[in-house]
PDB file of C-alpha atoms and ligand atoms in Angstrom:
ATOM      1  CA  MET A 423     -17.933  13.400   6.066  1.00  0.00           C
ATOM      2  CA  GLU A 424     -19.034  10.160   7.699  1.00  0.00           C
ATOM      3  CA  SER A 425     -16.140   8.143   8.796  1.00  0.00           C
ATOM      4  CA  ALA A 426     -17.767   5.076  10.338  1.00  0.00           C
ATOM      5  CA  CYS A 427     -18.011   1.629   8.568  1.00  0.00           C
ATOM      6  CA  SER A 428     -21.277   1.569   6.618  1.00  0.00           C
ATOM      7  CA  THR A 429     -21.878  -2.064   7.287  1.00  0.00           C
ATOM      8  CA  THR A 430     -22.027  -4.450  10.294  1.00  0.00           C
ATOM      9  CA  ALA A 431     -20.430  -7.217   8.702  1.00  0.00           C
ATOM     10  CA  ASN A 432     -16.898  -7.247   9.709  1.00  0.00           C
ATOM     11  CA  ALA A 433     -17.214  -4.322  11.953  1.00  0.00           C
ATOM     12  CA  ASP A 434     -14.415  -5.662  14.226  1.00  0.00           C
ATOM     13  CA  ILE A 435     -12.041  -5.578  11.290  1.00  0.00           C
ATOM     14  CA  ALA A 436     -13.371  -2.002  10.314  1.00  0.00           C
ATOM     15  CA  ALA A 437     -13.004  -0.745  13.826  1.00  0.00           C
ATOM     16  CA  ARG A 438      -9.267  -1.368  13.734  1.00  0.00           C
ATOM     17  CA  ILE A 439      -8.981   0.803  10.474  1.00  0.00           C
ATOM     18  CA  ARG A 440      -7.930   4.343  11.428  1.00  0.00           C
ATOM     19  CA  THR A 441      -9.235   7.190   9.342  1.00  0.00           C
ATOM     20  CA  ILE A 442      -6.889  10.114   8.787  1.00  0.00           C
ATOM     21  CA  ALA A 443      -8.742  13.197   7.293  1.00  0.00           C
ATOM     22  CA  ASP A 444      -7.363  15.350   4.323  1.00  0.00           C
ATOM     23  CA  TYR A 445      -4.516  12.978   3.589  1.00  0.00           C
ATOM     24  CA  PRO A 446      -2.792  12.947   1.063  1.00  0.00           C
ATOM     25  CA  LYS A 447      -4.782  16.136   0.119  1.00  0.00           C
ATOM     26  CA  PRO A 448      -7.860  18.059   1.353  1.00  0.00           C
ATOM     27  CA  GLY A 449     -11.207  16.338   1.185  1.00  0.00           C
ATOM     28  CA  ILE A 450      -9.767  12.804   1.124  1.00  0.00           C
ATOM     29  CA  GLN A 451     -10.571  10.660   4.252  1.00  0.00           C
ATOM     30  CA  PHE A 452      -7.608   8.277   4.314  1.00  0.00           C
ATOM     31  CA  ARG A 453      -8.587   4.675   5.397  1.00  0.00           C
ATOM     32  CA  ASP A 454      -5.336   3.529   7.133  1.00  0.00           C
ATOM     33  CA  VAL A 455      -5.076  -0.009   7.315  1.00  0.00           C
ATOM     34  CA  SER A 456      -1.598   0.159   8.979  1.00  0.00           C
ATOM     35  CA  THR A 457      -3.584   0.350  12.493  1.00  0.00           C
ATOM     36  CA  LEU A 458      -5.181  -3.122  11.375  1.00  0.00           C
ATOM     37  CA  LEU A 459      -1.733  -4.491  10.629  1.00  0.00           C
ATOM     38  CA  LEU A 460      -0.428  -3.654  14.085  1.00  0.00           C
ATOM     39  CA  ASP A 461      -3.005  -6.253  15.516  1.00  0.00           C
ATOM     40  CA  GLY A 462      -1.818  -9.687  14.842  1.00  0.00           C
ATOM     41  CA  PRO A 463      -4.802 -11.743  15.625  1.00  0.00           C
ATOM     42  CA  ALA A 464      -7.111  -9.108  13.545  1.00  0.00           C
ATOM     43  CA  PHE A 465      -5.024  -9.277  10.572  1.00  0.00           C
ATOM     44  CA  ARG A 466      -4.946 -13.161  10.798  1.00  0.00           C
ATOM     45  CA  THR A 467      -8.704 -12.980  11.066  1.00  0.00           C
ATOM     46  CA  THR A 468      -8.774 -10.529   8.158  1.00  0.00           C
ATOM     47  CA  ILE A 469      -6.752 -12.967   5.941  1.00  0.00           C
ATOM     48  CA  ASP A 470      -8.900 -15.843   6.776  1.00  0.00           C
ATOM     49  CA  ARG A 471     -12.134 -14.134   6.179  1.00  0.00           C
ATOM     50  CA  LEU A 472     -10.789 -12.904   2.695  1.00  0.00           C
ATOM     51  CA  ALA A 473      -9.459 -16.541   1.849  1.00  0.00           C
ATOM     52  CA  ALA A 474     -12.986 -17.827   2.718  1.00  0.00           C
ATOM     53  CA  LEU A 475     -14.440 -15.609   0.127  1.00  0.00           C
ATOM     54  CA  VAL A 476     -12.657 -17.175  -2.892  1.00  0.00           C
ATOM     55  CA  ASN A 477     -12.623 -20.572  -4.311  1.00  0.00           C
ATOM     56  CA  PRO A 478      -8.954 -21.811  -4.469  1.00  0.00           C
ATOM     57  CA  ALA A 479      -9.945 -24.136  -7.078  1.00  0.00           C
ATOM     58  CA  GLU A 480     -10.554 -21.311  -9.440  1.00  0.00           C
ATOM     59  CA  ILE A 481      -7.385 -19.413  -8.868  1.00  0.00           C
ATOM     60  CA  ASP A 482      -3.919 -20.136 -10.353  1.00  0.00           C
ATOM     61  CA  LEU A 483      -2.151 -16.992  -9.224  1.00  0.00           C
ATOM     62  CA  ILE A 484      -2.598 -14.110  -7.005  1.00  0.00           C
ATOM     63  CA  ALA A 485      -1.699 -10.569  -8.147  1.00  0.00           C
ATOM     64  CA  GLY A 486      -0.788  -8.160  -5.412  1.00  0.00           C
ATOM     65  CA  ILE A 487      -0.621  -4.181  -6.031  1.00  0.00           C
ATOM     66  CA  GLU A 488       2.411  -2.241  -4.592  1.00  0.00           C
ATOM     67  CA  ALA A 489       2.461  -1.487  -1.899  1.00  0.00           C
ATOM     68  CA  ARG A 490      -0.131  -2.370   0.672  1.00  0.00           C
ATOM     69  CA  GLY A 491      -1.761  -4.785  -1.685  1.00  0.00           C
ATOM     70  CA  PHE A 492       1.413  -6.755  -1.382  1.00  0.00           C
ATOM     71  CA  ILE A 493       0.826  -7.308   2.448  1.00  0.00           C
ATOM     72  CA  VAL A 494      -2.537  -8.527   1.857  1.00  0.00           C
ATOM     73  CA  ALA A 495      -1.701 -10.643  -1.213  1.00  0.00           C
ATOM     74  CA  SER A 496       1.374 -12.267   0.592  1.00  0.00           C
ATOM     75  CA  ALA A 497      -0.657 -13.456   3.450  1.00  0.00           C
ATOM     76  CA  LEU A 498      -3.448 -14.737   1.141  1.00  0.00           C
ATOM     77  CA  SER A 499      -1.032 -16.422  -1.142  1.00  0.00           C
ATOM     78  CA  TYR A 500       0.478 -18.126   1.981  1.00  0.00           C
ATOM     79  CA  ALA A 501      -3.235 -18.987   3.218  1.00  0.00           C
ATOM     80  CA  LEU A 502      -4.262 -20.538  -0.294  1.00  0.00           C
ATOM     81  CA  SER A 503      -0.885 -21.829  -1.279  1.00  0.00           C
ATOM     82  CA  LYS A 504      -0.976 -19.818  -4.330  1.00  0.00           C
ATOM     83  CA  GLY A 505       1.772 -18.109  -6.170  1.00  0.00           C
ATOM     84  CA  LYS A 506       1.864 -14.258  -6.333  1.00  0.00           C
ATOM     85  CA  VAL A 507       2.932 -11.905  -8.870  1.00  0.00           C
ATOM     86  CA  MET A 508       3.940  -8.285  -7.990  1.00  0.00           C
ATOM     87  CA  LEU A 509       2.357  -5.257  -9.917  1.00  0.00           C
ATOM     88  CA  ARG A 510       5.032  -2.746  -9.058  1.00  0.00           C
ATOM     89  CA  LYS A 511       5.590   0.991  -9.136  1.00  0.00           C
ATOM     90  CA  PRO A 512       7.432   2.120 -12.278  1.00  0.00           C
ATOM     91  CA  GLY A 513      11.264   1.476 -12.417  1.00  0.00           C
ATOM     92  CA  LYS A 514      11.253  -1.232  -9.502  1.00  0.00           C
ATOM     93  CA  LEU A 515      11.293  -4.588 -11.540  1.00  0.00           C
ATOM     94  CA  PRO A 516      14.790  -5.883 -12.416  1.00  0.00           C
ATOM     95  CA  GLY A 517      13.683  -8.004 -15.537  1.00  0.00           C
ATOM     96  CA  GLU A 518      11.712  -6.978 -18.624  1.00  0.00           C
ATOM     97  CA  ALA A 519       8.520  -5.529 -17.720  1.00  0.00           C
ATOM     98  CA  VAL A 520       5.237  -4.161 -19.248  1.00  0.00           C
ATOM     99  CA  GLY A 521       3.220  -1.520 -17.786  1.00  0.00           C
ATOM    100  CA  ILE A 522       0.066   0.490 -17.851  1.00  0.00           C
ATOM    101  CA  ASP A 523      -0.718   4.068 -16.789  1.00  0.00           C
ATOM    102  CA  TYR A 524      -3.880   5.059 -14.821  1.00  0.00           C
ATOM    103  CA  ALA A 525      -5.671   7.758 -13.011  1.00  0.00           C
ATOM    104  CA  LEU A 526      -6.056   7.517  -9.181  1.00  0.00           C
ATOM    105  CA  GLU A 527      -8.330   9.275  -6.669  1.00  0.00           C
ATOM    106  CA  TYR A 528      -5.700  11.619  -6.147  1.00  0.00           C
ATOM    107  CA  GLY A 529      -3.218  11.951  -9.086  1.00  0.00           C
ATOM    108  CA  THR A 530      -1.838   9.436 -11.605  1.00  0.00           C
ATOM    109  CA  ASP A 531       0.179   6.284 -11.491  1.00  0.00           C
ATOM    110  CA  ARG A 532       1.593   3.471 -13.318  1.00  0.00           C
ATOM    111  CA  ILE A 533       2.028  -0.290 -12.458  1.00  0.00           C
ATOM    112  CA  GLU A 534       4.375  -2.725 -13.999  1.00  0.00           C
ATOM    113  CA  MET A 535       4.956  -6.505 -14.130  1.00  0.00           C
ATOM    114  CA  HIS A 536       7.675  -8.924 -15.404  1.00  0.00           C
ATOM    115  CA  VAL A 537       7.135 -10.229 -18.765  1.00  0.00           C
ATOM    116  CA  GLY A 538       6.318 -13.806 -19.101  1.00  0.00           C
ATOM    117  CA  HIS A 539       5.459 -14.385 -15.254  1.00  0.00           C
ATOM    118  CA  VAL A 540       1.747 -14.391 -15.985  1.00  0.00           C
ATOM    119  CA  LEU A 541       0.888 -17.020 -18.734  1.00  0.00           C
ATOM    120  CA  PRO A 542      -2.080 -16.917 -21.120  1.00  0.00           C
ATOM    121  CA  GLY A 543      -5.202 -18.697 -19.675  1.00  0.00           C
ATOM    122  CA  GLN A 544      -4.065 -18.237 -16.103  1.00  0.00           C
ATOM    123  CA  ARG A 545      -6.820 -17.251 -13.695  1.00  0.00           C
ATOM    124  CA  VAL A 546      -5.599 -14.586 -11.589  1.00  0.00           C
ATOM    125  CA  LEU A 547      -7.067 -12.931  -8.522  1.00  0.00           C
ATOM    126  CA  VAL A 548      -6.333  -9.228  -8.209  1.00  0.00           C
ATOM    127  CA  VAL A 549      -5.882  -8.174  -4.459  1.00  0.00           C
ATOM    128  CA  ASP A 550      -5.209  -4.765  -2.751  1.00  0.00           C
ATOM    129  CA  ASP A 551      -6.096  -3.195   0.487  1.00  0.00           C
ATOM    130  CA  LEU A 552      -8.784  -0.985  -0.741  1.00  0.00           C
ATOM    131  CA  LEU A 553     -11.132  -0.202  -3.605  1.00  0.00           C
ATOM    132  CA  ALA A 554     -11.787   3.500  -4.265  1.00  0.00           C
ATOM    133  CA  THR A 555     -12.479   4.628  -7.947  1.00  0.00           C
ATOM    134  CA  GLY A 556     -11.323   1.417  -9.117  1.00  0.00           C
ATOM    135  CA  GLY A 557      -8.713   2.893 -11.331  1.00  0.00           C
ATOM    136  CA  THR A 558      -5.854   0.985  -9.856  1.00  0.00           C
ATOM    137  CA  ALA A 559      -7.687  -2.356  -9.953  1.00  0.00           C
ATOM    138  CA  LEU A 560      -8.897  -1.678 -13.394  1.00  0.00           C
ATOM    139  CA  ALA A 561      -5.373  -0.944 -14.528  1.00  0.00           C
ATOM    140  CA  ALA A 562      -4.108  -4.173 -13.033  1.00  0.00           C
ATOM    141  CA  ILE A 563      -7.021  -6.169 -14.592  1.00  0.00           C
ATOM    142  CA  GLN A 564      -5.987  -4.659 -17.993  1.00  0.00           C
ATOM    143  CA  LEU A 565      -2.282  -5.282 -17.473  1.00  0.00           C
ATOM    144  CA  LEU A 566      -2.986  -8.961 -16.485  1.00  0.00           C
ATOM    145  CA  ARG A 567      -5.626  -9.434 -19.340  1.00  0.00           C
ATOM    146  CA  ASN A 568      -3.093  -7.913 -21.919  1.00  0.00           C
ATOM    147  CA  ALA A 569      -0.826 -11.038 -20.892  1.00  0.00           C
ATOM    148  CA  GLY A 570      -3.661 -13.346 -21.719  1.00  0.00           C
ATOM    149  CA  ALA A 571      -4.675 -13.908 -18.002  1.00  0.00           C
ATOM    150  CA  GLU A 572      -8.392 -14.421 -17.060  1.00  0.00           C
ATOM    151  CA  VAL A 573      -9.589 -12.116 -14.295  1.00  0.00           C
ATOM    152  CA  THR A 574     -13.104 -12.442 -12.988  1.00  0.00           C
ATOM    153  CA  GLU A 575     -12.678 -11.464  -9.188  1.00  0.00           C
ATOM    154  CA  ALA A 576     -10.886  -8.704  -7.195  1.00  0.00           C
ATOM    155  CA  LEU A 577     -10.239  -8.856  -3.377  1.00  0.00           C
ATOM    156  CA  PHE A 578     -10.053  -5.826  -0.916  1.00  0.00           C
ATOM    157  CA  ILE A 579     -10.210  -5.377   2.590  1.00  0.00           C
ATOM    158  CA  VAL A 580     -12.168  -2.057   2.266  1.00  0.00           C
ATOM    159  CA  ASP A 581     -14.600  -0.766  -0.303  1.00  0.00           C
ATOM    160  CA  LEU A 582     -15.634   2.926  -0.671  1.00  0.00           C
ATOM    161  CA  PRO A 583     -19.032   2.524  -2.395  1.00  0.00           C
ATOM    162  CA  ASP A 584     -19.469   6.143  -2.839  1.00  0.00           C
ATOM    163  CA  LEU A 585     -16.562   6.169  -5.440  1.00  0.00           C
ATOM    164  CA  LYS A 586     -18.189   3.678  -7.447  1.00  0.00           C
ATOM    165  CA  GLY A 587     -15.036   1.606  -8.085  1.00  0.00           C
ATOM    166  CA  ALA A 588     -17.065  -1.768  -7.640  1.00  0.00           C
ATOM    167  CA  ASP A 589     -19.503  -0.782 -10.213  1.00  0.00           C
ATOM    168  CA  ARG A 590     -16.649   0.020 -12.799  1.00  0.00           C
ATOM    169  CA  LEU A 591     -15.116  -3.407 -12.093  1.00  0.00           C
ATOM    170  CA  ARG A 592     -18.423  -5.082 -12.510  1.00  0.00           C
ATOM    171  CA  ALA A 593     -18.938  -3.225 -16.008  1.00  0.00           C
ATOM    172  CA  ARG A 594     -15.404  -5.040 -16.992  1.00  0.00           C
ATOM    173  CA  GLY A 595     -16.597  -8.214 -15.889  1.00  0.00           C
ATOM    174  CA  VAL A 596     -14.942  -8.319 -12.537  1.00  0.00           C
ATOM    175  CA  THR A 597     -16.848  -9.363  -9.231  1.00  0.00           C
ATOM    176  CA  PRO A 598     -15.512  -7.029  -6.535  1.00  0.00           C
ATOM    177  CA  ILE A 599     -15.354  -8.739  -3.123  1.00  0.00           C
ATOM    178  CA  ALA A 600     -14.775  -6.518   0.167  1.00  0.00           C
ATOM    179  CA  LEU A 601     -14.785  -7.131   3.802  1.00  0.00           C
ATOM    180  CA  CYS A 602     -16.159  -3.948   4.875  1.00  0.00           C
ATOM    181  CA  ALA A 603     -17.409  -0.596   3.491  1.00  0.00           C
ATOM    182  CA  PHE A 604     -16.798   3.074   4.448  1.00  0.00           C
ATOM    183  CA  GLU A 605     -19.128   5.787   3.514  1.00  0.00           C
ATOM    184  CA  GLY A 606     -17.795   8.780   2.054  1.00  0.00           C
ATOM    185  CA  ASP A 607     -14.625   9.543   0.049  1.00  0.00           C
TER     186      ASP A 607
HETATM  187  P1  LIG B1756      -8.301   3.568  -6.788  1.00  0.00           P
HETATM  188  O1  LIG B1756      -7.513   3.401  -8.026  1.00  0.00           O
HETATM  189  O2  LIG B1756      -9.103   5.194  -6.737  1.00  0.00           O
HETATM  190  O3  LIG B1756      -9.413   2.487  -6.441  1.00  0.00           O
HETATM  191  O4  LIG B1756      -7.624   3.779  -5.406  1.00  0.00           O
HETATM  192  C1  LIG B1756      -7.119   2.532  -4.903  1.00  0.00           C
HETATM  193  C2  LIG B1756      -5.759   2.547  -4.332  1.00  0.00           C
HETATM  194  O5  LIG B1756      -5.298   3.880  -3.765  1.00  0.00           O
HETATM  195  C3  LIG B1756      -5.498   1.545  -3.363  1.00  0.00           C
HETATM  196  O6  LIG B1756      -4.072   1.125  -3.730  1.00  0.00           O
HETATM  197  C4  LIG B1756      -5.491   2.389  -2.160  1.00  0.00           C
HETATM  198  O7  LIG B1756      -4.479   1.830  -1.202  1.00  0.00           O
HETATM  199  C5  LIG B1756      -5.179   3.753  -2.417  1.00  0.00           C
HETATM  200  N1  LIG B1756      -6.205   4.504  -1.860  1.00  0.00           N
HETATM  201  C6  LIG B1756      -7.227   5.251  -2.640  1.00  0.00           C
HETATM  202  N2  LIG B1756      -8.108   6.110  -1.980  1.00  0.00           N
HETATM  203  C7  LIG B1756      -7.726   5.803  -0.623  1.00  0.00           C
HETATM  204  C8  LIG B1756      -8.495   6.238   0.430  1.00  0.00           C
HETATM  205  N3  LIG B1756      -9.397   7.047   0.749  1.00  0.00           N
HETATM  206  N4  LIG B1756      -7.649   5.562   1.787  1.00  0.00           N
HETATM  207  C9  LIG B1756      -6.768   4.743   1.641  1.00  0.00           C
HETATM  208  N5  LIG B1756      -6.283   4.302   0.411  1.00  0.00           N
HETATM  209  C10 LIG B1756      -6.703   4.793  -0.753  1.00  0.00           C
END
């Protein structure tokens, strides 16, 4: 399976993302952003470029998906001076929570958020490290829309176009934005 970044745009960022074959199960090419996070200037550049791809005037709140999405969303929240809502794994939130179950590229999962932390009409930007099948982002979008939020954009460092997550987001009225793409799954 091809492991190189399929785009020349942001190739400097893509070069810092390590690929681990057959993790967490055979056939999966895990695009590991932990190596990018080790490089301070490269991570700062990543956040600066992501921030430049959105219009802060059209965003009321940033939604970060646990766990790697929190890292990207928090830095972006700082860069754009926007609040951040945490979309967490089940059972982690101390207050009253609502959740949604979804299918992953490898297994199933669930995300939850605090009741009342996203208000009807708020424009929420969904943020995660990587877009694969789109199941996670779509669950986040549905959870936020259930609370009355408007979600029109989702931001990622990496897209895996072969897994068609971007198409699924577009079909639900959300524009996916990613810095770089990797071929294969
Ligand atoms: P999906 O719901 O299929 O779009 O998967 C996206 C979520 O799973 C993100 O939170 C990613 O961190 C993680 N993920 C899925 N596939 C991969 C992969 N090949 N490499 C790294 N992370 C992945």
